PDB file of C-alpha atoms in Angstrom:
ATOM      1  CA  UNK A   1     -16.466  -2.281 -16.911  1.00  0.00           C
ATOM      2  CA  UNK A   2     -14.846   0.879 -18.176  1.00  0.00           C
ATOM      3  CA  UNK A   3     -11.980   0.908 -21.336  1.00  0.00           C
ATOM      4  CA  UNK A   4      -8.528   1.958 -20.919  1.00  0.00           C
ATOM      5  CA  UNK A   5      -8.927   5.118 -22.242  1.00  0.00           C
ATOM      6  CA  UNK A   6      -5.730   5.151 -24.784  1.00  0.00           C
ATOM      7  CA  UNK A   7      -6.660   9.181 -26.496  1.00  0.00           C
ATOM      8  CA  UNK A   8      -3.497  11.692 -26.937  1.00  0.00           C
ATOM      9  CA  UNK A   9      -5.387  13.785 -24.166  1.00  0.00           C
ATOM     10  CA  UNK A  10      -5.552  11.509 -21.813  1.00  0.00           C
ATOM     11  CA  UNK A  11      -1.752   9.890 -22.758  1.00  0.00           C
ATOM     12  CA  UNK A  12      -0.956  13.952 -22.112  1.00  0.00           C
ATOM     13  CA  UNK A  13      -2.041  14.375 -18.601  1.00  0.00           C
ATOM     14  CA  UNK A  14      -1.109  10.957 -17.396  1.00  0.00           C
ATOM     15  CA  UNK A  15       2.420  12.303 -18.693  1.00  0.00           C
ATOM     16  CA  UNK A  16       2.081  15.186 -16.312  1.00  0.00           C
ATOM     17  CA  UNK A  17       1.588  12.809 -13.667  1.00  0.00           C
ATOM     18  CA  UNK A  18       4.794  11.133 -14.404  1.00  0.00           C
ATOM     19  CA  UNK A  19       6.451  14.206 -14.507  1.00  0.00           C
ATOM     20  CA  UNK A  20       5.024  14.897 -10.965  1.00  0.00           C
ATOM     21  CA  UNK A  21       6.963  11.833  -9.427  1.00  0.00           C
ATOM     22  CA  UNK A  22      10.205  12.868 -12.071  1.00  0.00           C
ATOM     23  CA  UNK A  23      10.026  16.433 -10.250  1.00  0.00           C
ATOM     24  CA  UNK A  24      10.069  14.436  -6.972  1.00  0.00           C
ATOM     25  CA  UNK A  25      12.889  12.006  -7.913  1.00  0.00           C
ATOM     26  CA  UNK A  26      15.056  14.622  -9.218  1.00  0.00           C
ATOM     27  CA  UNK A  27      14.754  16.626  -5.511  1.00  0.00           C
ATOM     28  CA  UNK A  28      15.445  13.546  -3.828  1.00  0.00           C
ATOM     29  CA  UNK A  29      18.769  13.260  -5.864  1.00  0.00           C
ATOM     30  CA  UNK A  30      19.615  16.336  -5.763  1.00  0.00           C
ATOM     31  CA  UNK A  31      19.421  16.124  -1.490  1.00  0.00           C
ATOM     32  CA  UNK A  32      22.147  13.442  -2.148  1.00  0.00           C
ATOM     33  CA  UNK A  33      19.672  10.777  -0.972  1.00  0.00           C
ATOM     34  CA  UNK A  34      20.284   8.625  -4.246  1.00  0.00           C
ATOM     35  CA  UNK A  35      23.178   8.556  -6.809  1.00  0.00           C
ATOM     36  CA  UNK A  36      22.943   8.865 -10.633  1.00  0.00           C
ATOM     37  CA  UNK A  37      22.401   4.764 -11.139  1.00  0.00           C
ATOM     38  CA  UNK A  38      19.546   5.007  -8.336  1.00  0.00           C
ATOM     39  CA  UNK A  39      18.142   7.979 -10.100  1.00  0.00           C
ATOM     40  CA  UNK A  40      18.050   6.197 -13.479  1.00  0.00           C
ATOM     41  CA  UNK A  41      16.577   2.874 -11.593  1.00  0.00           C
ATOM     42  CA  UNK A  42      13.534   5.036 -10.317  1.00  0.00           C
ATOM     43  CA  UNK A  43      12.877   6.749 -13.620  1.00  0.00           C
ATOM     44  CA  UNK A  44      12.836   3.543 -15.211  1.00  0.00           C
ATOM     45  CA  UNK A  45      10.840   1.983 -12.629  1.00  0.00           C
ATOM     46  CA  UNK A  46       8.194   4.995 -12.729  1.00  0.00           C
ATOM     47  CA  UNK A  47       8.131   4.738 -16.684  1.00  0.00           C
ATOM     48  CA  UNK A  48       6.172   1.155 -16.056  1.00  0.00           C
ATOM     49  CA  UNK A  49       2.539   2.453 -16.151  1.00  0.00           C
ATOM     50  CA  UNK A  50       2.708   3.157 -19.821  1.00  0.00           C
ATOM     51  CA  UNK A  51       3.373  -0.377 -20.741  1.00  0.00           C
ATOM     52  CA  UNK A  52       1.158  -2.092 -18.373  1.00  0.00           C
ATOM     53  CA  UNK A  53      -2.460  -2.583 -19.156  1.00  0.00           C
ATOM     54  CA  UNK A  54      -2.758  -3.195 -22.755  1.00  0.00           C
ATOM     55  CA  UNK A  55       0.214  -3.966 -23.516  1.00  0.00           C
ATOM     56  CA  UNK A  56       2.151  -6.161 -21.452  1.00  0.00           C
ATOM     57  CA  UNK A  57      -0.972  -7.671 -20.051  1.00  0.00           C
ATOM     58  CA  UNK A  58      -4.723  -7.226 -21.216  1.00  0.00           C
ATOM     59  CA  UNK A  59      -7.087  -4.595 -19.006  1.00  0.00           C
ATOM     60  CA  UNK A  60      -9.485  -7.176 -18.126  1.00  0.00           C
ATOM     61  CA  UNK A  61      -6.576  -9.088 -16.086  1.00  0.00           C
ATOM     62  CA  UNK A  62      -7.084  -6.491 -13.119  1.00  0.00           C
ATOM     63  CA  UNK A  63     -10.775  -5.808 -13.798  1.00  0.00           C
ATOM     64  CA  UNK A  64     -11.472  -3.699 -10.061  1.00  0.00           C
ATOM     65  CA  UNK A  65      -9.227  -1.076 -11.468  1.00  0.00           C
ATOM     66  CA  UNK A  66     -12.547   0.357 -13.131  1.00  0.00           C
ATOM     67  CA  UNK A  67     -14.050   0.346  -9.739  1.00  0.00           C
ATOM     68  CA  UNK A  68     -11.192   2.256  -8.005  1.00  0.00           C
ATOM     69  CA  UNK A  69     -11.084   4.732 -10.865  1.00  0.00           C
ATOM     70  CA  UNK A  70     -14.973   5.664 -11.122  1.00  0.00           C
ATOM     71  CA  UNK A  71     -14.986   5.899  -6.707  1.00  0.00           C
ATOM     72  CA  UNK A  72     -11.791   8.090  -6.931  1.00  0.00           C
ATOM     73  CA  UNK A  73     -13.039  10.458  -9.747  1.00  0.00           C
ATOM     74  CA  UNK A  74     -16.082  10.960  -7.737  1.00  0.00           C
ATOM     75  CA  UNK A  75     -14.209  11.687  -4.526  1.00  0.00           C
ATOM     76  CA  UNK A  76     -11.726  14.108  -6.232  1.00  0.00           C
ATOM     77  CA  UNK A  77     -14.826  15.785  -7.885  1.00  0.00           C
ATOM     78  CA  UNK A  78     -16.433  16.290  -3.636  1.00  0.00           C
ATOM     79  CA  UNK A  79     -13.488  16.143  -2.544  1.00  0.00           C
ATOM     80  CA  UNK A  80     -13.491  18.641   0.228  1.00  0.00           C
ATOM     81  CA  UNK A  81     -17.049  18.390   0.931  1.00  0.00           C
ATOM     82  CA  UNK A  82     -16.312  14.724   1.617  1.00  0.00           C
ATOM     83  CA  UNK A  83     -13.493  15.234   4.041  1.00  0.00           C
ATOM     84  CA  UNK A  84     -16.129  17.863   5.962  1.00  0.00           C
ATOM     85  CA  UNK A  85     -18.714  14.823   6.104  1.00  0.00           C
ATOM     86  CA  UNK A  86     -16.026  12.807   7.350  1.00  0.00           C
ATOM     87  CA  UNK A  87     -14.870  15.211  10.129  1.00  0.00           C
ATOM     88  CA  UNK A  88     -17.793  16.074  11.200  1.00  0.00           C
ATOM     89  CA  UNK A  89     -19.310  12.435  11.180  1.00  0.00           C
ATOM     90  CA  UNK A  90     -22.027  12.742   8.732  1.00  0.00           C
ATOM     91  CA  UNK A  91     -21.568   9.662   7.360  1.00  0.00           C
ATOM     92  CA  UNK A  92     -24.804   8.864   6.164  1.00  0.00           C
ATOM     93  CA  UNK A  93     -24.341  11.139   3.715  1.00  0.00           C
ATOM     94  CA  UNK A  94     -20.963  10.124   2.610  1.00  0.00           C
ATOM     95  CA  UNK A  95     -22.181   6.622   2.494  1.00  0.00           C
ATOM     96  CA  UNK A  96     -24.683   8.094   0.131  1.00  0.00           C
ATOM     97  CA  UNK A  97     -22.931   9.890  -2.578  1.00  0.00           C
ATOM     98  CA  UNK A  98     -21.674   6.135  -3.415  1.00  0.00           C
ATOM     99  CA  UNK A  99     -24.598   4.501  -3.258  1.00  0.00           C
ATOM    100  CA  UNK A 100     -26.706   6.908  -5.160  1.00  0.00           C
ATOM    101  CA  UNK A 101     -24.177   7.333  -8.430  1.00  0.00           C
ATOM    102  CA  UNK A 102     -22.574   4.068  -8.232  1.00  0.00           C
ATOM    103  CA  UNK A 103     -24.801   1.598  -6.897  1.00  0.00           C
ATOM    104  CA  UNK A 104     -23.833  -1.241  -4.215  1.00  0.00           C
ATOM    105  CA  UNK A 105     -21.119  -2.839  -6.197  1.00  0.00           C
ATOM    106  CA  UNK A 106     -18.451   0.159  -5.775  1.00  0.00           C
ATOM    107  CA  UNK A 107     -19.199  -0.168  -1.902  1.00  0.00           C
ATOM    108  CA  UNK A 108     -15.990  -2.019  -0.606  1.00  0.00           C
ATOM    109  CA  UNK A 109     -13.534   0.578  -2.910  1.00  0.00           C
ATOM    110  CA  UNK A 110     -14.836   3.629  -1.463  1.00  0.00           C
ATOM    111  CA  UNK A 111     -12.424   4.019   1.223  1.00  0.00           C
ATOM    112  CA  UNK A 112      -9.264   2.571  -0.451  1.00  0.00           C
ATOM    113  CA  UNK A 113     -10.361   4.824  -3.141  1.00  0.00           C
ATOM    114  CA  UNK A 114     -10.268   8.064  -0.859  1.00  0.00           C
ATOM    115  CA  UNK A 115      -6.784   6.994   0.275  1.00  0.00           C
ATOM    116  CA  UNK A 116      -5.919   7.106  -3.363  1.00  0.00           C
ATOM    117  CA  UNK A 117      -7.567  10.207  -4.481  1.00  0.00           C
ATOM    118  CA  UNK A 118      -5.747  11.454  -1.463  1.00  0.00           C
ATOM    119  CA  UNK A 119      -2.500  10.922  -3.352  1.00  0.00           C
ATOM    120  CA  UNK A 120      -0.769  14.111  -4.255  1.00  0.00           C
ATOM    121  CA  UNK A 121      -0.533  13.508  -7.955  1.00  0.00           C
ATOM    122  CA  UNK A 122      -2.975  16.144  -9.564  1.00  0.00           C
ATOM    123  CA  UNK A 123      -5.147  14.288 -12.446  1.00  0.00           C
ATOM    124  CA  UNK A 124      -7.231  11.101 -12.151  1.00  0.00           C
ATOM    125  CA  UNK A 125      -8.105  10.427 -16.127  1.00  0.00           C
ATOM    126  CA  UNK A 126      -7.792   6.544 -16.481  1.00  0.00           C
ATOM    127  CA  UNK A 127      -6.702   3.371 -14.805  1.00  0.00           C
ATOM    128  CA  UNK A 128      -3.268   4.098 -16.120  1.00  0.00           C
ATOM    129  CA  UNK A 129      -3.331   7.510 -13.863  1.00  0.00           C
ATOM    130  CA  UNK A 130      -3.880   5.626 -11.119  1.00  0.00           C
ATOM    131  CA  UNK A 131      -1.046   3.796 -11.561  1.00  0.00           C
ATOM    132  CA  UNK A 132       1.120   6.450 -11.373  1.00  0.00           C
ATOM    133  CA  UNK A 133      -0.372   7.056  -7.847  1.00  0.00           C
ATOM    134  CA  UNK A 134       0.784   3.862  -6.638  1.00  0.00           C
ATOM    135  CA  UNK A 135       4.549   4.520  -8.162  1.00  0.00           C
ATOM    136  CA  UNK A 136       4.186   7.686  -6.104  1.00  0.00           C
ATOM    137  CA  UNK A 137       3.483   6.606  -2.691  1.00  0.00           C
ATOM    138  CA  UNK A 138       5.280   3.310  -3.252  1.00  0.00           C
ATOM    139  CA  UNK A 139       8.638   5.302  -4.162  1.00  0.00           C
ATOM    140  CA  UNK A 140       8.170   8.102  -1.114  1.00  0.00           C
ATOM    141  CA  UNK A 141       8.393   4.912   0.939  1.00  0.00           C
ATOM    142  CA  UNK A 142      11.223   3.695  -0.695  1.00  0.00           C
ATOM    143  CA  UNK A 143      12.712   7.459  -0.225  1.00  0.00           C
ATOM    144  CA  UNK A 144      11.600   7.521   3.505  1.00  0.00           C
ATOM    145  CA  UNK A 145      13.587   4.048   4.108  1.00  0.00           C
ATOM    146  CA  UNK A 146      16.594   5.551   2.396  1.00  0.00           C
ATOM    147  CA  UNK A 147      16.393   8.431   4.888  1.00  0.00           C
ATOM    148  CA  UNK A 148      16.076   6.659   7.942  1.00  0.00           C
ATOM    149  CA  UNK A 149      19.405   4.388   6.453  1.00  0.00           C
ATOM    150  CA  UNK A 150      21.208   7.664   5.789  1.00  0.00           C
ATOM    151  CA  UNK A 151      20.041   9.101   8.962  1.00  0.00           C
ATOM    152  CA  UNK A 152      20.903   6.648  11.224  1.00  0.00           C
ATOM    153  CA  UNK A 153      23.872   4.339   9.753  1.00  0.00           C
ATOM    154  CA  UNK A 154      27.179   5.943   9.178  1.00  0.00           C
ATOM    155  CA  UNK A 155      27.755   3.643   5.722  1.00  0.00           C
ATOM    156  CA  UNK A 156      25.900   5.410   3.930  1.00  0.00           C
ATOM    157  CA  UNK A 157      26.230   2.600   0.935  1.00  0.00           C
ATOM    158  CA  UNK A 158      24.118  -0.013   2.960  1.00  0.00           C
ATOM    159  CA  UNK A 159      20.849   0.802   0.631  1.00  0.00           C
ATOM    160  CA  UNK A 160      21.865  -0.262  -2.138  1.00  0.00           C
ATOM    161  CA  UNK A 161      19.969  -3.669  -1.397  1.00  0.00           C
ATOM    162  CA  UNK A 162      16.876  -1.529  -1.523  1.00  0.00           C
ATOM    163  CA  UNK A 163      16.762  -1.421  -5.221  1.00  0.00           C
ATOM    164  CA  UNK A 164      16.419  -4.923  -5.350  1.00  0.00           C
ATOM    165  CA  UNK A 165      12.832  -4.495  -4.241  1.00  0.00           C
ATOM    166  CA  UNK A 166      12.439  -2.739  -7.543  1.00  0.00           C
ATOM    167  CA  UNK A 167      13.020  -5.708  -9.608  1.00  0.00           C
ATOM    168  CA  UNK A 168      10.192  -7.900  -8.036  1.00  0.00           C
ATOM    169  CA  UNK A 169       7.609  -8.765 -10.288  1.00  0.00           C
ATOM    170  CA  UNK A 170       5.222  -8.238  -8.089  1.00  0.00           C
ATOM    171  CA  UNK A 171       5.897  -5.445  -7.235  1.00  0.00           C
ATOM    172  CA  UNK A 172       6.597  -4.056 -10.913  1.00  0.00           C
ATOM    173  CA  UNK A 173       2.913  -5.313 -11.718  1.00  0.00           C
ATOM    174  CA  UNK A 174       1.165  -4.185  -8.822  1.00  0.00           C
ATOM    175  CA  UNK A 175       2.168  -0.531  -8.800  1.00  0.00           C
ATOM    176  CA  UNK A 176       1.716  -0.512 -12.494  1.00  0.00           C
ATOM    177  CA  UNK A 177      -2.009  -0.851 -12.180  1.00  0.00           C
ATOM    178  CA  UNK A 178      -4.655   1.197 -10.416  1.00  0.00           C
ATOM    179  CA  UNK A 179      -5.360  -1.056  -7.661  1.00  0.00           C
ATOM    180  CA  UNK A 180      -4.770  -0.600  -3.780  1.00  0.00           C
ATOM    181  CA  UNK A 181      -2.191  -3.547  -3.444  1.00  0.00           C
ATOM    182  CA  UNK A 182       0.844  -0.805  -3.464  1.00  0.00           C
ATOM    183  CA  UNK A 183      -0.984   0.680  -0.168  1.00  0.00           C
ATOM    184  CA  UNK A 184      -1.540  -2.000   1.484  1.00  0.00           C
ATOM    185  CA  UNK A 185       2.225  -2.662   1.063  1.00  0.00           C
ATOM    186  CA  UNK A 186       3.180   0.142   2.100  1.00  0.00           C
ATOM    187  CA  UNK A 187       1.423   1.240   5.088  1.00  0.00           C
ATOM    188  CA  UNK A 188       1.878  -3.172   6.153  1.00  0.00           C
ATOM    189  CA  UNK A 189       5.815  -2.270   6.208  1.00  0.00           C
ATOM    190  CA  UNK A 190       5.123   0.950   8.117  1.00  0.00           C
ATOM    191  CA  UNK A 191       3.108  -0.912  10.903  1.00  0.00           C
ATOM    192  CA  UNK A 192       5.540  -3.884  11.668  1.00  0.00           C
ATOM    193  CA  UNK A 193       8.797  -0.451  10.954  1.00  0.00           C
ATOM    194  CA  UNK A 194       6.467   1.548  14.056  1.00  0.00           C
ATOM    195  CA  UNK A 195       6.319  -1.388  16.068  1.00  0.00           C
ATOM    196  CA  UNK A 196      10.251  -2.415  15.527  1.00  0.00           C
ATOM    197  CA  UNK A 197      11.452   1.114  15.971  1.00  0.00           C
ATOM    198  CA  UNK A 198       9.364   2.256  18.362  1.00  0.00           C
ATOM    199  CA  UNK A 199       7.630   5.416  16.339  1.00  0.00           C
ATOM    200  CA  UNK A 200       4.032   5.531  18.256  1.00  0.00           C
ATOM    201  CA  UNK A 201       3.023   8.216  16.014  1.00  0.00           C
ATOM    202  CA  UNK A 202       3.920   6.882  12.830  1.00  0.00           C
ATOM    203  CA  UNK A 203       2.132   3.577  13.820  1.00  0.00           C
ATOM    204  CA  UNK A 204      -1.346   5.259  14.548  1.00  0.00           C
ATOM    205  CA  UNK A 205      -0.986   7.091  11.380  1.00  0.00           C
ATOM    206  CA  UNK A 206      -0.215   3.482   9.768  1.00  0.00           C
ATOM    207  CA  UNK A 207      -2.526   1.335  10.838  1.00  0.00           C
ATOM    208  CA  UNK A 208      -5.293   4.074  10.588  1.00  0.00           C
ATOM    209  CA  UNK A 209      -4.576   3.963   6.895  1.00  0.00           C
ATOM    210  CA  UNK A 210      -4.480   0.002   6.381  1.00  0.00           C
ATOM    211  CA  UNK A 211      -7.354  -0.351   8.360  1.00  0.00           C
ATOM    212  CA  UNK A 212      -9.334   1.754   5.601  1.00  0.00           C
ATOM    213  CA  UNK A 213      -7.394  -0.356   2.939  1.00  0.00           C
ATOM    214  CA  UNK A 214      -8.027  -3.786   4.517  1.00  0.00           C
ATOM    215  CA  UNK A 215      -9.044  -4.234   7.930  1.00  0.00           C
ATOM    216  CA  UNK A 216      -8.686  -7.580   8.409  1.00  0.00           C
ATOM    217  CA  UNK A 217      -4.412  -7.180   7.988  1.00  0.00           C
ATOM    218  CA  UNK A 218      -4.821  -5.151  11.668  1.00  0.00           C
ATOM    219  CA  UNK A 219      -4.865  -8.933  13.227  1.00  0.00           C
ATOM    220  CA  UNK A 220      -2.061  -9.490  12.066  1.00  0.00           C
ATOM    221  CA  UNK A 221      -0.408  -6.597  12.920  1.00  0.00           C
ATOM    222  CA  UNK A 222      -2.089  -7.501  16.159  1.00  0.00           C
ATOM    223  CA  UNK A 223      -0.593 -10.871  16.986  1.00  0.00           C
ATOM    224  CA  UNK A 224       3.126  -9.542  15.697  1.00  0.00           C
ATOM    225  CA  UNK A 225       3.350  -6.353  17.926  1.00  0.00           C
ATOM    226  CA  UNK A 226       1.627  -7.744  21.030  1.00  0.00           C
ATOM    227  CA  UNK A 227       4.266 -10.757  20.638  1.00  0.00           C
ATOM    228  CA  UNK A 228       7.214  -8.379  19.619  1.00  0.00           C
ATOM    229  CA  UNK A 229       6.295  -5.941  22.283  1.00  0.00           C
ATOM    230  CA  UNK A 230       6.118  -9.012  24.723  1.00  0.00           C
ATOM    231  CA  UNK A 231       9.470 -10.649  23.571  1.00  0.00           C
ATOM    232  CA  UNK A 232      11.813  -7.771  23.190  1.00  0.00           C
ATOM    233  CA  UNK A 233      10.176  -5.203  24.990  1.00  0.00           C
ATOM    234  CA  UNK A 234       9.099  -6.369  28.293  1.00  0.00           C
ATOM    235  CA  UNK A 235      10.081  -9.706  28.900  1.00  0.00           C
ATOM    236  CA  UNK A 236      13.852  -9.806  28.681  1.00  0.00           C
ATOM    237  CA  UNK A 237      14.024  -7.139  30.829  1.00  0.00           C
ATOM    238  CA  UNK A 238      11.302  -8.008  33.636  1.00  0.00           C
ATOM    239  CA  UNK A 239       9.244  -4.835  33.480  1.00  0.00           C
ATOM    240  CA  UNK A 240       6.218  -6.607  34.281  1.00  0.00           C
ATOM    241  CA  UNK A 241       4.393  -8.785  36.257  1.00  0.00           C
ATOM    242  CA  UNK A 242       3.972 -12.429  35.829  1.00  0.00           C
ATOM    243  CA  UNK A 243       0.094 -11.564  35.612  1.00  0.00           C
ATOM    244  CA  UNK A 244       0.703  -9.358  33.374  1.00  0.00           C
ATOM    245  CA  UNK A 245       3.254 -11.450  30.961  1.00  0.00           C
ATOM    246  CA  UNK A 246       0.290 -14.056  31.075  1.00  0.00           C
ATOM    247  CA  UNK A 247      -2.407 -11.701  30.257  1.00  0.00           C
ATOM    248  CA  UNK A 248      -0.250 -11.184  27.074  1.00  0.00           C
ATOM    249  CA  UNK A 249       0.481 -14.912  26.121  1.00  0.00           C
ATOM    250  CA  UNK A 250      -3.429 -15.005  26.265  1.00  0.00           C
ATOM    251  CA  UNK A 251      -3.772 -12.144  24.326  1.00  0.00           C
ATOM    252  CA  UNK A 252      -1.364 -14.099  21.714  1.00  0.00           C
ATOM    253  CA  UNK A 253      -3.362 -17.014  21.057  1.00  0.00           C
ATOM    254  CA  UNK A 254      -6.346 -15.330  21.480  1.00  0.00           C
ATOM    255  CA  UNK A 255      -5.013 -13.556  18.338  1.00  0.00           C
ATOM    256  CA  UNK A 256      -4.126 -16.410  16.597  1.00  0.00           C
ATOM    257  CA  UNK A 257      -7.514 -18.284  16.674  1.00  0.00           C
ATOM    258  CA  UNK A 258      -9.313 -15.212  16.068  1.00  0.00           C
ATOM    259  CA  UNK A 259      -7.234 -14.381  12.664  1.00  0.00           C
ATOM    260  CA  UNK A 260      -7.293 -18.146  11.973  1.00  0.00           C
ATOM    261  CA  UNK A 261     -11.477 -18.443  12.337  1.00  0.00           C
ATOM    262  CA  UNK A 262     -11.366 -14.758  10.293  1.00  0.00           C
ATOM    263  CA  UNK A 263      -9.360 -16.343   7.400  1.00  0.00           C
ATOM    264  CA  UNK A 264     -10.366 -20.227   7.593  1.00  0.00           C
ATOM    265  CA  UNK A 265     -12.668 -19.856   4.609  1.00  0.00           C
ATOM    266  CA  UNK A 266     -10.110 -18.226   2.181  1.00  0.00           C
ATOM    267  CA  UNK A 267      -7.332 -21.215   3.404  1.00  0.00           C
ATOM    268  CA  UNK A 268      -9.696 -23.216   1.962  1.00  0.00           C
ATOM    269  CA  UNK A 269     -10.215 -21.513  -1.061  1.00  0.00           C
ATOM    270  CA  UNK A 270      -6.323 -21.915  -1.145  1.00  0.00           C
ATOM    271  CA  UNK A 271      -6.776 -25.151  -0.641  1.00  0.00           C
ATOM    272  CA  UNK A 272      -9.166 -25.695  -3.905  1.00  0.00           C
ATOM    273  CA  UNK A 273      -6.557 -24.006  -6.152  1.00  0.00           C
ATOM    274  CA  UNK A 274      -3.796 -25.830  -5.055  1.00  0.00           C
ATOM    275  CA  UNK A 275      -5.558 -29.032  -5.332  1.00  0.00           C
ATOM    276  CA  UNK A 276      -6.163 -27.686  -9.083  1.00  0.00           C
ATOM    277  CA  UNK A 277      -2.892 -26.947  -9.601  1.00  0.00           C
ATOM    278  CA  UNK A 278      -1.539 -30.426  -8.842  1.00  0.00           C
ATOM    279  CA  UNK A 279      -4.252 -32.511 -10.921  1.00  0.00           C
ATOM    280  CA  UNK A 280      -3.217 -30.413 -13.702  1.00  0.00           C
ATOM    281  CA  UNK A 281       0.123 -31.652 -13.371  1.00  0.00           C
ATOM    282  CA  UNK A 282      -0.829 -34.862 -13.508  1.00  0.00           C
ATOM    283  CA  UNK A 283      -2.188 -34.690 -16.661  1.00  0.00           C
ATOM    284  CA  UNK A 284       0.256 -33.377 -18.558  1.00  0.00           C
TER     285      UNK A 284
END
């Protein structure tokens, strides 16, 4: 497992990074999308990175950050031959440039890790860079659902609620780390926002992403839209058959089980902890 590298070089282009996201909050403002206390909440809430690992919590805590950082170095290194093997389906040799310099234990990051080396934030030095690309993409979707309020809401002080997302803890720890929890997030939200506002485009784009991140979240994105689509959509307003609006009530449970039988085995690693959790109690 790699160090947090801590050296004034490194400290100096991880600053550049957060400069990168400061450039991009200060446009935002300046477009009238946020006011001056919003603009102050998102600088503070992109400052986090520097006292995450190592300071508020110990580097081992989120030990796969090592993982994500070696995979996305290598990608940003190949990057564009990479994307070429990719288009052009030569995936045996993509497959390859992980296996070869990393071995098989970097094999589930490598395509969450291309996401993130994806991320328009130039340099990719230490865990605590990559942590700056999760503030990134986490506050452009925070931007884009300010938009879409402004755009399409004539109070134009209804997003102030927004910023309370901000002060989760979870979500201050998770996009203060280089993991690919602040994706998932993200592109989760954008899914169920496609399916609720009807964007077909921005869906595809969505759930082609999260599928990469974690596949097994497209059941249930599954079992919400087809049940969405089938409640709101169709079956108020009698658009389809009654073979049809039973094909999809099949479709629903079929769903269900199938996510169920997917996930039984971690409900019952839930299950263990929990049962942990409560016999400690007991004994104090």
């Amino acid at each position: 497992m790699l160090e947090l590298n801590t050296s004034q070089i490194s400290l100096f282009f991880d600053f550049i990074n957060f400069l990168i996201i400061f450039l991009f909050i200060f446009i935002i403002f300046k477009n009238n999308l946020i006011n001056k206390l919003g603009f102050l909440i998102l600088i503070l809430f992109s400052l986090t990175p520097f006292f995450g690992n190592d300071i508020i919590w110990d580097y081992s805590v989120f030990p796969d950050q090592s993982k994500y950082l070696i995979n996305s170095k290598l990608i940003r290194e190949n990057y564009f031959s990479i994307i070429s093997e990719i288009f052009f389906g030569k995936w045996e040799i993509f497959h390859s440039r992980f296996q070869v310099a990393l071995g098989d234990q970097f094999i589930p990051t490598r395509y969450a890790s291309l996401i993130i080396a994806s991320t328009p934030i130039p340099f990719i030095e230490t865990v605590r860079s990559l942590s700056f690309f999760s503030k990134f993409i986490f506050i452009a979707w925070f931007t884009y659902l300010i938009f879409y309020q402004r755009k399409h809401h004539e109070n134009k002080n209804e997003n102030y609620y927004y910023y309370l997302l901000l002060l989760s803890p979870s979500i201050l720890m998770y996009t203060s780390v280089g993991l690919k929890e602040a994706y998932i997030f993200v592109f989760f939200h954008l899914c169920m926002f496609s399916v609720l506002y009807r964007k077909l485009f921005l869906f595809l784009i969505s759930i082609g992403i999260l599928s990469l991140l974690r596949y097994e979240m497209i059941f249930l994105i599954g079992v919400f839209s087809i049940f969405y689509i089938f409640i709101f959509y169709y079956y108020p307003e009698e658009k389809v058959s009654k073979k049809i609006q039973n094909l999809l009530k099949g479709l629903i449970i079929l769903s269900i089980l199938f996510f169920l039988i997917i996930f039984i085995n971690d409900l019952f690693f839930l299950k263990e902890y929990l049962n942990l959790f409560i016999e400690t109690i007991n004994k104090m």
